[in-house]
Amino acid sequence: GQKALGETTVILVRATAAGTETLKNLVLPGIGHILVVDDVKNFEGSRYSNFFSSEINDTAKSRAQVVMELLRELNPDVNGTFKHVHSLTNMDFTKLILEVKNPLVISADLEYPLLMQLSKVCAKNNVPMISVQAYGLIGSVRLQSPPVPIVEPKPDNSTPDLRLVTPFPKLAVFCEAVNLEALDDRQHGHVPYPVILYQFAQRWKKDHDRKLPSTFQEKQDFRAMIKKSARKVDLELNFIEAMNNSYLAYTERTVDRDNIQRLLHKASGKFEILLQALLIFLDSHDGAAPLHGSLPDMTASTQEYVQLQTLYRDQAIQDVKELLSNCYTHAGITEEDVGIFAQNVNTLDLIQVRSLEQEYECPPTAKIVEDLQSITWDPYEVTEHTPLLWYCGLRACHHFYSKVGRYPGTCEKSWGKDVELLQSSLVQVVNDLKLSETKLIQQTLLAPGNKFAKELARYGNAEIHTIASIVGGVASQEAVKLITSQYVPLNN
Amino acid sequence: MATECPSEGEPMDIDLPKRGSLLTLLSRPSPFASESGALPMGEFEPLSTMNNEENKLSEIEIFSSIKVLVVGAGGLGCEVLKDLAMSGISNVEVIDLDNIDVTNLNRQFLFRHKDIGASKSKVAAQFINKRCPWMKVVAHHGMIQDKPSSFYASFNCIISGLDNVEARRWLNATVCGLVQCDGDGDPDPSTIIPIIDGGTEGFSGQARVILPRITSCFECSLDAFPPQRNFPLCTIAETPRRPEHCIAYVSILLWPKEFPDRKLNTDSPEDMKWIYDKALERANKYNITGVTYMVTMGVVKNIIPAVASTNAIVAAACVNEAVKLLTFCSQTLNTYMMYMGSSWHSGVYSHTFVYERKEKCVVCASTTREMHIDEKKSLNQLIQELKDGDLRLKSPSITTGSGVTLYMQKPPALESATRPNLDKTLSSLISSGEELTVTDPILESISLTIVVTFQSNNLAPQAPLISLREKGNIAA
């Protein structure tokens, strides 16, 4: 993870507060390189809202330079360069992103035409881009990325992979070797529960035509069987653990081979190689997945626990080695990569992210319209707080910009007059999203003299630091997820 | 077309487009101003200065009579100070008892390598005052409990970025204790000081608004913070299986044997290294792998690794609330926002809701509590109950309603004088239905009234419980 961070260059396009706050949170944990691109020479006005351009600039340095230097000061291990340009509109974005290794673009508070221009270049070149915007008291974070493989989601809870139903040979031998009846009371109370479950599963199979418990009644009976054989059921914690986890004796996680096949069709690069290798593994192991290898803590003697833990760990290592040898090429794939992949085979996924171009310039798909409409049937408790309304509002501001050449409410003396024009932008956006017939929209955004147009005009594209900081926090966190391929990123 | 500010020299009578600022929001009316929300703090009056050349106020002047206290100068505190500076609030005081450690540097961004060992509050204040010359941050190095309530009463708003429950409870009780009520029992608004409390743990965090005596307070939510993780003693002593068990063995059993007069200092690198070395020794003896210095720190300090972005988000949310509270420019958070940055389901998740007041909250609801207890129990057992039960007191002192001191933890003279009472049965000290007044260092300025009624119980069923407790758990 740390290594991936160190190999990435983050390109910030426009050094507004939202952008610099995003960068700050990437510089602190050690991003490799920052490149600050900015088009503002005189930045007195943002002194009070941008922490990285707030010192008085005597030396006539550009904002790009000041920001880059102050960010680097947080962590001198980070490399930094800057580019001040007169105007971002004519910039060759393709050249910009292709000049660096492993780029990730942060676009900050870019006006609509520029944002579209940049996002198209990033999409075409498969460079991930996170767009941030701080707009008055609202803000937005939008990810645009080539398909994101989910390999290490780190879910909070997961069932242990004890493999008791189809044990690997060494596990079966270990479990069978324990003679429960012959143990003294102390030893009896310290047998690890997987062993207990294994033995009782075998006993059950003998009496039930080699089948494991499957009906509700059978599962109850199985538990009762375990309870009966405990010598002091209230004090033998291992038997209590066995009863609480009895389902592990007859259920085992399986990998959905069809899902893997489906992912394989869409995957590329390392992910594709690993998926292929997994299919080969599944086919040669009768559908059984590589062993996860970790053993949860449980009541047991130290010796038996460590022995059992070693068995699981060794088998998992063996499975990883086999998986690695299945890869048709080892280019860029380490044993560590395979190890992480193997432990997460049940949660593999590939997230497709729609581009900004698709969002803003193409009519929404039927599915999207359906999703948006269903949101309108279930608004927030305080209706006006429903995010969808503010999303439409922000898009209306972009629409206003593309028509008028500036944001609504930005001319001090005539700011109130923009409300009407903004309202017509709102109507347009709502129509484009096919939401104008929904009750929620009619009661809010389409109501005459509604609060939304007034509030959005009020904002006048204000740069409020706290909003910029929140947006910068979320964006940087998502950037880290993308760079380190851990957790599940926002879609989108 | 640029939406950035025009250069200084240009005349303002040309209505050029310009990017707005906080001042913009404060000078324009809003349909979503404070009074329109569920928690109205006041009526918003837009400044009428923007159109008036001569009286062009800056944010600084608007907040010139406001004073804000920041509690904690760590991960959240640094962010809060920056956000306050960027909001133009110049009169800020910050309090923290800690010094800067090398492990702080990757997110407490006001500190540098050269600052290691120095006071967090002082270095933080210096940095902000230098970077933002309009700021007048005053630092206090010390414990929050060492400040009198009059100190807290001098602020318009308190933002807390503490990292432990006990300190939060103290702060909450103290600030709630400042509220005066009139004859009808209604709180006097001028004595209500809002606390905005933020907390983070890894990718998750929360920001909440506490208006003492109006919304729920921190004590109302005490149940949501479980007491520290326990390992069974027998596992630690006899059958360790995991690195955590080895570490707990050394910090809980070995340390007091080796250093009977010294409490383990979790902030001392020498102490921590000793723990780590011994834990590694024990782990090797049992063939247990996984003891690292980091895991050792985690177990002993009970910490979860911090993430810079979560601190940024929560701190900014808190300061945002502060600005809204102080200016009425928009609706106030009602009252609790939780944030999860690593949601498996949707990537990022947030939820805002009203945290309801707890009916019998000892801090913000002035009710008497009832306790039913066996008369044969000793005073010490009652005190134990106050500590281990849901009140979670630290070291309670008790006087009867008629003013007889049953047990006082301090001063030492009074403690030794009342100590013999600890072993006496309750029936010999008080009568059933008697009112007792309890005070505790955690809830310093609040005293509890407890009505104790005796109920006769068979002692026998209780015995196994007690012995199991003595045999079993001890805090990690």
mmCIF file of N, CA, C and O in Angstrom, chain A residues 21 24 28 40 48-49 51 73-74 134 153 295 297-298 300 302 305 385 401 405 409-415 455 457-458 460-463 465-466 469 473 476-478 481 488, chain B residues 1 4 13 15 17-20 22 25 28 30-31 79 82-83 86 106 112 131 134 203 239-242 245 286-287 289 309 313 316 320 329-331 339 341 344 347-348:
data_model
loop_
_atom_site.group_PDB
_atom_site.id
_atom_site.type_symbol
_atom_site.label_atom_id
_atom_site.label_comp_id
_atom_site.label_asym_id
_atom_site.label_seq_id
_atom_site.Cartn_x
_atom_site.Cartn_y
_atom_site.Cartn_z
ATOM 1 N N GLU A 21 -6.582 21.051 -0.095
ATOM 2 C CA GLU A 21 -6.907 20.209 1.050
ATOM 3 C C GLU A 21 -6.826 18.733 0.675
ATOM 4 O O GLU A 21 -6.359 17.900 1.449
ATOM 5 N N LYS A 24 -3.179 17.909 0.567
ATOM 6 C CA LYS A 24 -2.576 17.861 1.916
ATOM 7 C C LYS A 24 -2.727 16.464 2.497
ATOM 8 O O LYS A 24 -1.782 15.882 3.038
ATOM 9 N N LEU A 28 0.633 14.057 3.433
ATOM 10 C CA LEU A 28 0.931 13.600 4.785
ATOM 11 C C LEU A 28 1.262 12.105 4.855
ATOM 12 O O LEU A 28 2.242 11.718 5.483
ATOM 13 N N VAL A 40 -3.908 30.961 -11.622
ATOM 14 C CA VAL A 40 -4.156 32.214 -10.906
ATOM 15 C C VAL A 40 -2.850 32.843 -10.463
ATOM 16 O O VAL A 40 -2.041 32.196 -9.802
ATOM 17 N N TYR A 48 -7.835 34.054 2.784
ATOM 18 C CA TYR A 48 -8.531 33.656 3.986
ATOM 19 C C TYR A 48 -9.186 32.299 3.882
ATOM 20 O O TYR A 48 -9.734 31.812 4.851
ATOM 21 N N SER A 49 -9.185 31.683 2.706
ATOM 22 C CA SER A 49 -9.862 30.396 2.637
ATOM 23 C C SER A 49 -8.939 29.253 2.237
ATOM 24 O O SER A 49 -9.301 28.100 2.361
ATOM 25 N N PHE A 51 -5.452 27.520 3.042
ATOM 26 C CA PHE A 51 -4.360 27.449 4.011
ATOM 27 C C PHE A 51 -3.002 27.436 3.340
ATOM 28 O O PHE A 51 -1.991 27.813 3.941
ATOM 29 N N GLU A 73 6.352 21.244 2.299
ATOM 30 C CA GLU A 73 6.884 21.530 3.634
ATOM 31 C C GLU A 73 6.289 20.581 4.677
ATOM 32 O O GLU A 73 6.903 20.268 5.684
ATOM 33 N N LEU A 74 5.089 20.077 4.402
ATOM 34 C CA LEU A 74 4.455 19.145 5.334
ATOM 35 C C LEU A 74 5.200 17.820 5.377
ATOM 36 O O LEU A 74 5.163 17.105 6.366
ATOM 37 N N ALA A 134 -16.158 22.837 -4.203
ATOM 38 C CA ALA A 134 -16.733 23.444 -3.008
ATOM 39 C C ALA A 134 -17.541 24.630 -3.505
ATOM 40 O O ALA A 134 -16.994 25.534 -4.137
ATOM 41 N N PRO A 153 -11.527 -5.703 -0.129
ATOM 42 C CA PRO A 153 -12.541 -4.793 0.396
ATOM 43 C C PRO A 153 -12.487 -4.576 1.902
ATOM 44 O O PRO A 153 -13.069 -3.623 2.400
ATOM 45 N N LEU A 295 -6.868 -18.459 11.382
ATOM 46 C CA LEU A 295 -7.694 -19.132 12.368
ATOM 47 C C LEU A 295 -8.099 -18.119 13.431
ATOM 48 O O LEU A 295 -7.239 -17.470 14.010
ATOM 49 N N ASP A 297 -9.336 -16.581 17.039
ATOM 50 C CA ASP A 297 -8.967 -16.992 18.383
ATOM 51 C C ASP A 297 -10.056 -17.878 18.964
ATOM 52 O O ASP A 297 -11.235 -17.735 18.626
ATOM 53 N N MET A 298 -9.675 -18.817 19.817
ATOM 54 C CA MET A 298 -10.651 -19.728 20.417
ATOM 55 C C MET A 298 -10.051 -20.336 21.676
ATOM 56 O O MET A 298 -8.836 -20.304 21.866
ATOM 57 N N ALA A 300 -8.435 -22.874 23.789
ATOM 58 C CA ALA A 300 -7.630 -24.044 23.426
ATOM 59 C C ALA A 300 -6.329 -23.978 24.204
ATOM 60 O O ALA A 300 -5.957 -22.932 24.717
ATOM 61 N N THR A 302 -2.380 -23.742 24.356
ATOM 62 C CA THR A 302 -1.484 -23.025 23.441
ATOM 63 C C THR A 302 -0.950 -23.944 22.370
ATOM 64 O O THR A 302 -0.951 -23.635 21.182
ATOM 65 N N TYR A 305 -3.526 -24.995 19.743
ATOM 66 C CA TYR A 305 -3.930 -23.852 18.923
ATOM 67 C C TYR A 305 -2.858 -23.528 17.902
ATOM 68 O O TYR A 305 -3.130 -23.373 16.709
ATOM 69 N N HIS A 385 -33.356 18.397 2.676
ATOM 70 C CA HIS A 385 -31.988 17.935 2.857
ATOM 71 C C HIS A 385 -31.630 16.811 1.906
ATOM 72 O O HIS A 385 -30.493 16.356 1.874
ATOM 73 N N TYR A 401 -23.514 28.304 -16.077
ATOM 74 C CA TYR A 401 -22.170 28.721 -16.502
ATOM 75 C C TYR A 401 -21.975 28.526 -17.986
ATOM 76 O O TYR A 401 -21.441 29.393 -18.685
ATOM 77 N N GLY A 405 -21.397 32.053 -19.036
ATOM 78 C CA GLY A 405 -19.963 32.300 -18.935
ATOM 79 C C GLY A 405 -19.485 32.635 -17.529
ATOM 80 O O GLY A 405 -18.345 33.020 -17.310
ATOM 81 N N GLY A 409 -24.980 34.457 -9.316
ATOM 82 C CA GLY A 409 -24.742 35.149 -8.047
ATOM 83 C C GLY A 409 -23.342 35.689 -7.858
ATOM 84 O O GLY A 409 -22.977 36.111 -6.769
ATOM 85 N N THR A 410 -22.550 35.685 -8.919
ATOM 86 C CA THR A 410 -21.165 36.124 -8.746
ATOM 87 C C THR A 410 -20.954 37.598 -9.045
ATOM 88 O O THR A 410 -19.860 38.112 -8.847
ATOM 89 N N CYS A 411 -21.976 38.279 -9.519
ATOM 90 C CA CYS A 411 -21.836 39.721 -9.702
ATOM 91 C C CYS A 411 -22.532 40.390 -8.538
ATOM 92 O O CYS A 411 -23.750 40.284 -8.388
ATOM 93 N N GLU A 412 -21.756 41.037 -7.715
ATOM 94 C CA GLU A 412 -22.265 41.495 -6.439
ATOM 95 C C GLU A 412 -23.535 42.328 -6.502
ATOM 96 O O GLU A 412 -24.481 42.090 -5.765
ATOM 97 N N LYS A 413 -23.546 43.284 -7.385
ATOM 98 C CA LYS A 413 -24.687 44.204 -7.369
ATOM 99 C C LYS A 413 -25.950 43.598 -7.941
ATOM 100 O O LYS A 413 -27.052 43.978 -7.568
ATOM 101 N N SER A 414 -25.810 42.647 -8.849
ATOM 102 C CA SER A 414 -27.010 42.138 -9.513
ATOM 103 C C SER A 414 -27.270 40.679 -9.196
ATOM 104 O O SER A 414 -27.952 39.987 -9.946
ATOM 105 N N TRP A 415 -26.769 40.189 -8.070
ATOM 106 C CA TRP A 415 -26.840 38.756 -7.820
ATOM 107 C C TRP A 415 -28.262 38.233 -7.748
ATOM 108 O O TRP A 415 -28.560 37.121 -8.170
ATOM 109 N N GLU A 455 -31.098 30.029 -2.828
ATOM 110 C CA GLU A 455 -29.931 29.693 -2.023
ATOM 111 C C GLU A 455 -28.703 29.499 -2.904
ATOM 112 O O GLU A 455 -27.603 29.935 -2.585
ATOM 113 N N ALA A 457 -28.096 30.814 -5.811
ATOM 114 C CA ALA A 457 -27.646 32.119 -6.301
ATOM 115 C C ALA A 457 -26.928 32.851 -5.170
ATOM 116 O O ALA A 457 -25.927 33.532 -5.382
ATOM 117 N N ARG A 458 -27.430 32.702 -3.972
ATOM 118 C CA ARG A 458 -26.807 33.330 -2.797
ATOM 119 C C ARG A 458 -25.346 32.927 -2.678
ATOM 120 O O ARG A 458 -24.478 33.715 -2.328
ATOM 121 N N GLY A 460 -23.092 32.199 -4.828
ATOM 122 C CA GLY A 460 -22.147 32.877 -5.707
ATOM 123 C C GLY A 460 -20.824 32.135 -5.820
ATOM 124 O O GLY A 460 -19.741 32.738 -5.797
ATOM 125 N N ASN A 461 -20.896 30.815 -5.906
ATOM 126 C CA ASN A 461 -19.680 30.002 -6.006
ATOM 127 C C ASN A 461 -18.691 30.332 -4.876
ATOM 128 O O ASN A 461 -17.472 30.361 -5.062
ATOM 129 N N ALA A 462 -19.231 30.580 -3.677
ATOM 130 C CA ALA A 462 -18.354 30.957 -2.565
ATOM 131 C C ALA A 462 -17.410 29.812 -2.207
ATOM 132 O O ALA A 462 -17.807 28.651 -2.187
ATOM 133 N N GLU A 463 -16.178 30.169 -1.898
ATOM 134 C CA GLU A 463 -15.214 29.169 -1.446
ATOM 135 C C GLU A 463 -15.208 29.200 0.080
ATOM 136 O O GLU A 463 -14.666 30.116 0.682
ATOM 137 N N HIS A 465 -13.977 27.419 3.394
ATOM 138 C CA HIS A 465 -12.913 26.474 3.715
ATOM 139 C C HIS A 465 -13.398 25.164 4.334
ATOM 140 O O HIS A 465 -12.884 24.102 3.996
ATOM 141 N N THR A 466 -14.367 25.244 5.248
ATOM 142 C CA THR A 466 -14.792 24.004 5.906
ATOM 143 C C THR A 466 -15.363 23.029 4.884
ATOM 144 O O THR A 466 -15.107 21.826 4.935
ATOM 145 N N SER A 469 -12.585 21.542 2.965
ATOM 146 C CA SER A 469 -11.861 20.581 3.784
ATOM 147 C C SER A 469 -12.574 19.238 3.847
ATOM 148 O O SER A 469 -11.946 18.182 3.800
ATOM 149 N N GLY A 473 -11.197 15.875 2.250
ATOM 150 C CA GLY A 473 -11.009 14.678 3.060
ATOM 151 C C GLY A 473 -11.569 13.453 2.363
ATOM 152 O O GLY A 473 -10.910 12.412 2.261
ATOM 153 N N SER A 476 -9.494 12.632 -0.885
ATOM 154 C CA SER A 476 -8.178 12.051 -0.648
ATOM 155 C C SER A 476 -8.299 10.608 -0.194
ATOM 156 O O SER A 476 -7.512 9.746 -0.559
ATOM 157 N N GLN A 477 -9.330 10.342 0.583
ATOM 158 C CA GLN A 477 -9.548 8.979 1.061
ATOM 159 C C GLN A 477 -9.859 8.072 -0.118
ATOM 160 O O GLN A 477 -9.360 6.948 -0.195
ATOM 161 N N GLU A 478 -10.664 8.552 -1.045
ATOM 162 C CA GLU A 478 -10.985 7.747 -2.224
ATOM 163 C C GLU A 478 -9.756 7.556 -3.108
ATOM 164 O O GLU A 478 -9.548 6.497 -3.685
ATOM 165 N N LYS A 481 -7.782 4.808 -1.718
ATOM 166 C CA LYS A 481 -8.396 3.509 -2.024
ATOM 167 C C LYS A 481 -8.039 3.070 -3.434
ATOM 168 O O LYS A 481 -7.723 1.904 -3.686
ATOM 169 N N VAL A 488 -13.419 -0.439 -0.679
ATOM 170 C CA VAL A 488 -14.314 -0.288 -1.827
ATOM 171 C C VAL A 488 -14.477 1.201 -2.101
ATOM 172 O O VAL A 488 -14.890 1.947 -1.222
ATOM 173 N N MET B 1 -13.809 31.493 -18.755
ATOM 174 C CA MET B 1 -13.747 32.816 -18.116
ATOM 175 C C MET B 1 -13.406 32.639 -16.647
ATOM 176 O O MET B 1 -13.905 31.751 -16.008
ATOM 177 N N GLU B 4 -12.079 33.639 -10.604
ATOM 178 C CA GLU B 4 -11.265 34.050 -9.454
ATOM 179 C C GLU B 4 -11.375 35.557 -9.290
ATOM 180 O O GLU B 4 -11.964 36.230 -10.107
ATOM 181 N N ASP B 13 -16.707 49.403 -8.990
ATOM 182 C CA ASP B 13 -18.026 49.752 -9.509
ATOM 183 C C ASP B 13 -18.366 48.991 -10.788
ATOM 184 O O ASP B 13 -19.508 48.900 -11.179
ATOM 185 N N ASP B 15 -19.321 45.714 -12.309
ATOM 186 C CA ASP B 15 -19.907 44.541 -11.658
ATOM 187 C C ASP B 15 -19.300 43.258 -12.221
ATOM 188 O O ASP B 15 -19.953 42.462 -12.876
ATOM 189 N N PRO B 17 -17.649 39.530 -12.413
ATOM 190 C CA PRO B 17 -17.899 38.301 -11.649
ATOM 191 C C PRO B 17 -16.726 38.004 -10.723
ATOM 192 O O PRO B 17 -15.584 38.222 -11.075
ATOM 193 N N LYS B 18 -17.056 37.538 -9.540
ATOM 194 C CA LYS B 18 -16.027 37.302 -8.538
ATOM 195 C C LYS B 18 -16.464 36.106 -7.722
ATOM 196 O O LYS B 18 -17.647 35.942 -7.417
ATOM 197 N N ARG B 19 -15.471 35.277 -7.349
ATOM 198 C CA ARG B 19 -15.835 34.114 -6.552
ATOM 199 C C ARG B 19 -16.205 34.562 -5.148
ATOM 200 O O ARG B 19 -15.502 35.359 -4.540
ATOM 201 N N GLY B 20 -17.296 34.034 -4.623
ATOM 202 C CA GLY B 20 -17.759 34.445 -3.299
ATOM 203 C C GLY B 20 -16.894 33.900 -2.177
ATOM 204 O O GLY B 20 -16.013 33.077 -2.368
ATOM 205 N N LEU B 22 -16.939 33.595 2.566
ATOM 206 C CA LEU B 22 -17.817 33.522 3.728
ATOM 207 C C LEU B 22 -18.568 34.832 3.912
ATOM 208 O O LEU B 22 -19.758 34.861 4.240
ATOM 209 N N LEU B 25 -21.745 34.951 1.979
ATOM 210 C CA LEU B 25 -22.867 34.265 2.627
ATOM 211 C C LEU B 25 -23.449 35.108 3.748
ATOM 212 O O LEU B 25 -24.658 35.111 3.975
ATOM 213 N N ARG B 28 -25.817 38.077 2.475
ATOM 214 C CA ARG B 28 -26.998 37.847 1.646
ATOM 215 C C ARG B 28 -28.023 37.036 2.403
ATOM 216 O O ARG B 28 -27.672 36.062 3.071
ATOM 217 N N SER B 30 -30.998 34.323 3.280
ATOM 218 C CA SER B 30 -31.089 32.923 2.875
ATOM 219 C C SER B 30 -32.382 32.289 3.349
ATOM 220 O O SER B 30 -32.789 32.486 4.486
ATOM 221 N N PRO B 31 -33.037 31.524 2.480
ATOM 222 C CA PRO B 31 -34.224 30.799 2.921
ATOM 223 C C PRO B 31 -33.897 29.629 3.846
ATOM 224 O O PRO B 31 -34.790 29.021 4.422
ATOM 225 N N GLU B 79 -6.532 20.252 12.761
ATOM 226 C CA GLU B 79 -7.477 20.553 11.683
ATOM 227 C C GLU B 79 -8.453 21.648 12.101
ATOM 228 O O GLU B 79 -8.751 22.557 11.338
ATOM 229 N N LYS B 82 -6.846 25.107 12.007
ATOM 230 C CA LYS B 82 -6.718 25.586 10.626
ATOM 231 C C LYS B 82 -8.069 26.078 10.121
ATOM 232 O O LYS B 82 -8.187 27.150 9.540
ATOM 233 N N ASP B 83 -9.110 25.276 10.348
ATOM 234 C CA ASP B 83 -10.438 25.629 9.844
ATOM 235 C C ASP B 83 -10.961 26.916 10.476
ATOM 236 O O ASP B 83 -11.618 27.717 9.827
ATOM 237 N N MET B 86 -9.193 29.759 8.824
ATOM 238 C CA MET B 86 -9.721 29.963 7.485
ATOM 239 C C MET B 86 -11.164 30.468 7.500
ATOM 240 O O MET B 86 -11.728 30.774 6.451
ATOM 241 N N ASN B 106 2.707 12.309 10.968
ATOM 242 C CA ASN B 106 2.109 11.996 9.660
ATOM 243 C C ASN B 106 0.670 12.473 9.509
ATOM 244 O O ASN B 106 0.030 12.238 8.497
ATOM 245 N N ARG B 112 6.466 19.731 13.240
ATOM 246 C CA ARG B 112 7.556 19.271 12.414
ATOM 247 C C ARG B 112 8.538 18.481 13.265
ATOM 248 O O ARG B 112 8.465 18.491 14.487
ATOM 249 N N ARG B 131 1.411 31.509 10.169
ATOM 250 C CA ARG B 131 0.864 31.303 8.818
ATOM 251 C C ARG B 131 -0.292 32.265 8.544
ATOM 252 O O ARG B 131 -0.499 32.733 7.443
ATOM 253 N N TRP B 134 -3.606 37.164 11.115
ATOM 254 C CA TRP B 134 -4.769 37.754 11.789
ATOM 255 C C TRP B 134 -5.179 36.943 13.013
ATOM 256 O O TRP B 134 -6.062 37.335 13.751
ATOM 257 N N PHE B 203 -11.330 4.930 9.675
ATOM 258 C CA PHE B 203 -12.098 5.557 8.614
ATOM 259 C C PHE B 203 -13.441 6.099 9.070
ATOM 260 O O PHE B 203 -14.179 6.670 8.288
ATOM 261 N N THR B 239 -2.715 -19.996 29.018
ATOM 262 C CA THR B 239 -2.808 -20.514 27.652
ATOM 263 C C THR B 239 -2.859 -19.385 26.635
ATOM 264 O O THR B 239 -3.859 -19.177 25.965
ATOM 265 N N PRO B 240 -1.752 -18.657 26.511
ATOM 266 C CA PRO B 240 -1.750 -17.596 25.496
ATOM 267 C C PRO B 240 -1.769 -18.215 24.107
ATOM 268 O O PRO B 240 -1.216 -19.295 23.895
ATOM 269 N N ARG B 241 -2.425 -17.558 23.193
ATOM 270 C CA ARG B 241 -2.467 -18.094 21.835
ATOM 271 C C ARG B 241 -2.090 -17.032 20.812
ATOM 272 O O ARG B 241 -1.633 -17.330 19.731
ATOM 273 N N ARG B 242 -2.332 -15.790 21.156
ATOM 274 C CA ARG B 242 -2.143 -14.728 20.183
ATOM 275 C C ARG B 242 -1.163 -13.689 20.717
ATOM 276 O O ARG B 242 -0.941 -13.614 21.928
ATOM 277 N N HIS B 245 -2.254 -11.651 23.719
ATOM 278 C CA HIS B 245 -2.218 -12.290 25.031
ATOM 279 C C HIS B 245 -0.837 -12.132 25.662
ATOM 280 O O HIS B 245 -0.717 -11.913 26.869
ATOM 281 N N TYR B 286 6.291 -19.620 23.317
ATOM 282 C CA TYR B 286 5.092 -20.380 22.967
ATOM 283 C C TYR B 286 4.923 -20.561 21.469
ATOM 284 O O TYR B 286 3.881 -21.011 21.010
ATOM 285 N N ASN B 287 5.956 -20.162 20.708
ATOM 286 C CA ASN B 287 5.872 -20.277 19.254
ATOM 287 C C ASN B 287 4.752 -19.437 18.658
ATOM 288 O O ASN B 287 4.138 -19.819 17.658
ATOM 289 N N THR B 289 3.642 -16.153 16.747
ATOM 290 C CA THR B 289 4.225 -15.092 15.922
ATOM 291 C C THR B 289 3.297 -13.873 15.913
ATOM 292 O O THR B 289 2.130 -13.977 16.256
ATOM 293 N N SER B 309 -7.437 11.778 6.481
ATOM 294 C CA SER B 309 -8.640 12.304 5.826
ATOM 295 C C SER B 309 -9.860 12.296 6.738
ATOM 296 O O SER B 309 -10.674 13.201 6.688
ATOM 297 N N ILE B 313 -12.249 15.581 7.683
ATOM 298 C CA ILE B 313 -13.694 15.648 7.469
ATOM 299 C C ILE B 313 -14.430 16.011 8.748
ATOM 300 O O ILE B 313 -15.255 16.930 8.778
ATOM 301 N N ALA B 316 -13.657 19.617 10.048
ATOM 302 C CA ALA B 316 -14.292 20.649 9.222
ATOM 303 C C ALA B 316 -15.787 20.691 9.490
ATOM 304 O O ALA B 316 -16.391 21.773 9.529
ATOM 305 N N ASN B 320 -17.624 23.995 10.805
ATOM 306 C CA ASN B 320 -18.752 24.460 9.998
ATOM 307 C C ASN B 320 -19.954 24.719 10.901
ATOM 308 O O ASN B 320 -20.640 25.739 10.780
ATOM 309 N N CYS B 329 -26.073 31.844 9.897
ATOM 310 C CA CYS B 329 -26.194 31.959 8.434
ATOM 311 C C CYS B 329 -26.819 30.740 7.769
ATOM 312 O O CYS B 329 -27.167 30.782 6.595
ATOM 313 N N SER B 330 -26.913 29.639 8.497
ATOM 314 C CA SER B 330 -27.590 28.474 7.932
ATOM 315 C C SER B 330 -28.056 27.540 9.044
ATOM 316 O O SER B 330 -27.757 27.774 10.217
ATOM 317 N N GLN B 331 -28.744 26.485 8.677
ATOM 318 C CA GLN B 331 -29.323 25.600 9.679
ATOM 319 C C GLN B 331 -28.261 24.816 10.434
ATOM 320 O O GLN B 331 -27.289 24.347 9.861
ATOM 321 N N TYR B 339 -20.068 9.242 10.169
ATOM 322 C CA TYR B 339 -19.431 9.112 8.860
ATOM 323 C C TYR B 339 -18.627 7.821 8.803
ATOM 324 O O TYR B 339 -17.913 7.482 9.736
ATOM 325 N N GLY B 341 -16.007 5.979 6.175
ATOM 326 C CA GLY B 341 -15.300 6.100 4.915
ATOM 327 C C GLY B 341 -14.927 4.774 4.292
ATOM 328 O O GLY B 341 -14.400 4.722 3.187
ATOM 329 N N TRP B 344 -18.274 -1.178 3.194
ATOM 330 C CA TRP B 344 -18.091 -2.224 2.194
ATOM 331 C C TRP B 344 -19.186 -2.162 1.150
ATOM 332 O O TRP B 344 -19.022 -2.465 -0.005
ATOM 333 N N GLY B 347 -18.992 2.106 -0.346
ATOM 334 C CA GLY B 347 -17.777 2.921 -0.412
ATOM 335 C C GLY B 347 -17.709 3.948 0.704
ATOM 336 O O GLY B 347 -16.823 3.914 1.529
ATOM 337 N N VAL B 348 -18.660 4.856 0.681
ATOM 338 C CA VAL B 348 -18.684 5.920 1.686
ATOM 339 C C VAL B 348 -20.122 6.037 2.185
ATOM 340 O O VAL B 348 -21.053 5.925 1.410
#
